[in-house]
Amino acid sequence: MIQIDCPLCGLRDESEFTWGGEAHICRPENPDTVGDEEWGSYLFMRENPRGNHRERWCHSYGCNQWFNLIRDTVSHKITSIYPIDHLAPESADDNE
């Protein structure tokens, strides 16, 4: 089982958390003027890397706080945890 170090509660089992998908997805600024292709891209197109991936998680059975983390999709090793309103650390783009 993966253990996640919640920024507020400390190290907890994965079962206490809810996965929120890929981090840093930006909603279109003017939704009324966006075409079907751009909406489709926003809603459905996601990265699927082999290696480091930026993800959103919520400690739903704890403090209910959302945060981002970087997790290796092969080993499931978590290399960084950072606030939801911060950019990913530089190492996030290093897919090995």
Phi, psi and omega in degrees: 000141177285141173249133183243133181269090180300132180301334181257327188254346182093195186290125181219161177289150179305329183298343178276353188246158175241129179284134183247013178090191182293138179278160173067033173271123184260126175292142177304139184295318181242084185303330182289340182255003184273135179279172182300321182295317179291321177296317179300319178296315179298317185282324193240335185276119181226157174288153175216064188281156167262107184129212184294135181221135178272127185226155173260140177222151177234134176277074189291337177251032178213244185278352180065024182268135174272145176204167177254155172213163175247122184233137175283123185286349178268307184266346184067014178287131178268123183256342181202143174231132184212159183300150183299332182265013178251155174286157179293146174300156183307324184291353182296334183270002182273088177271116180250000000 
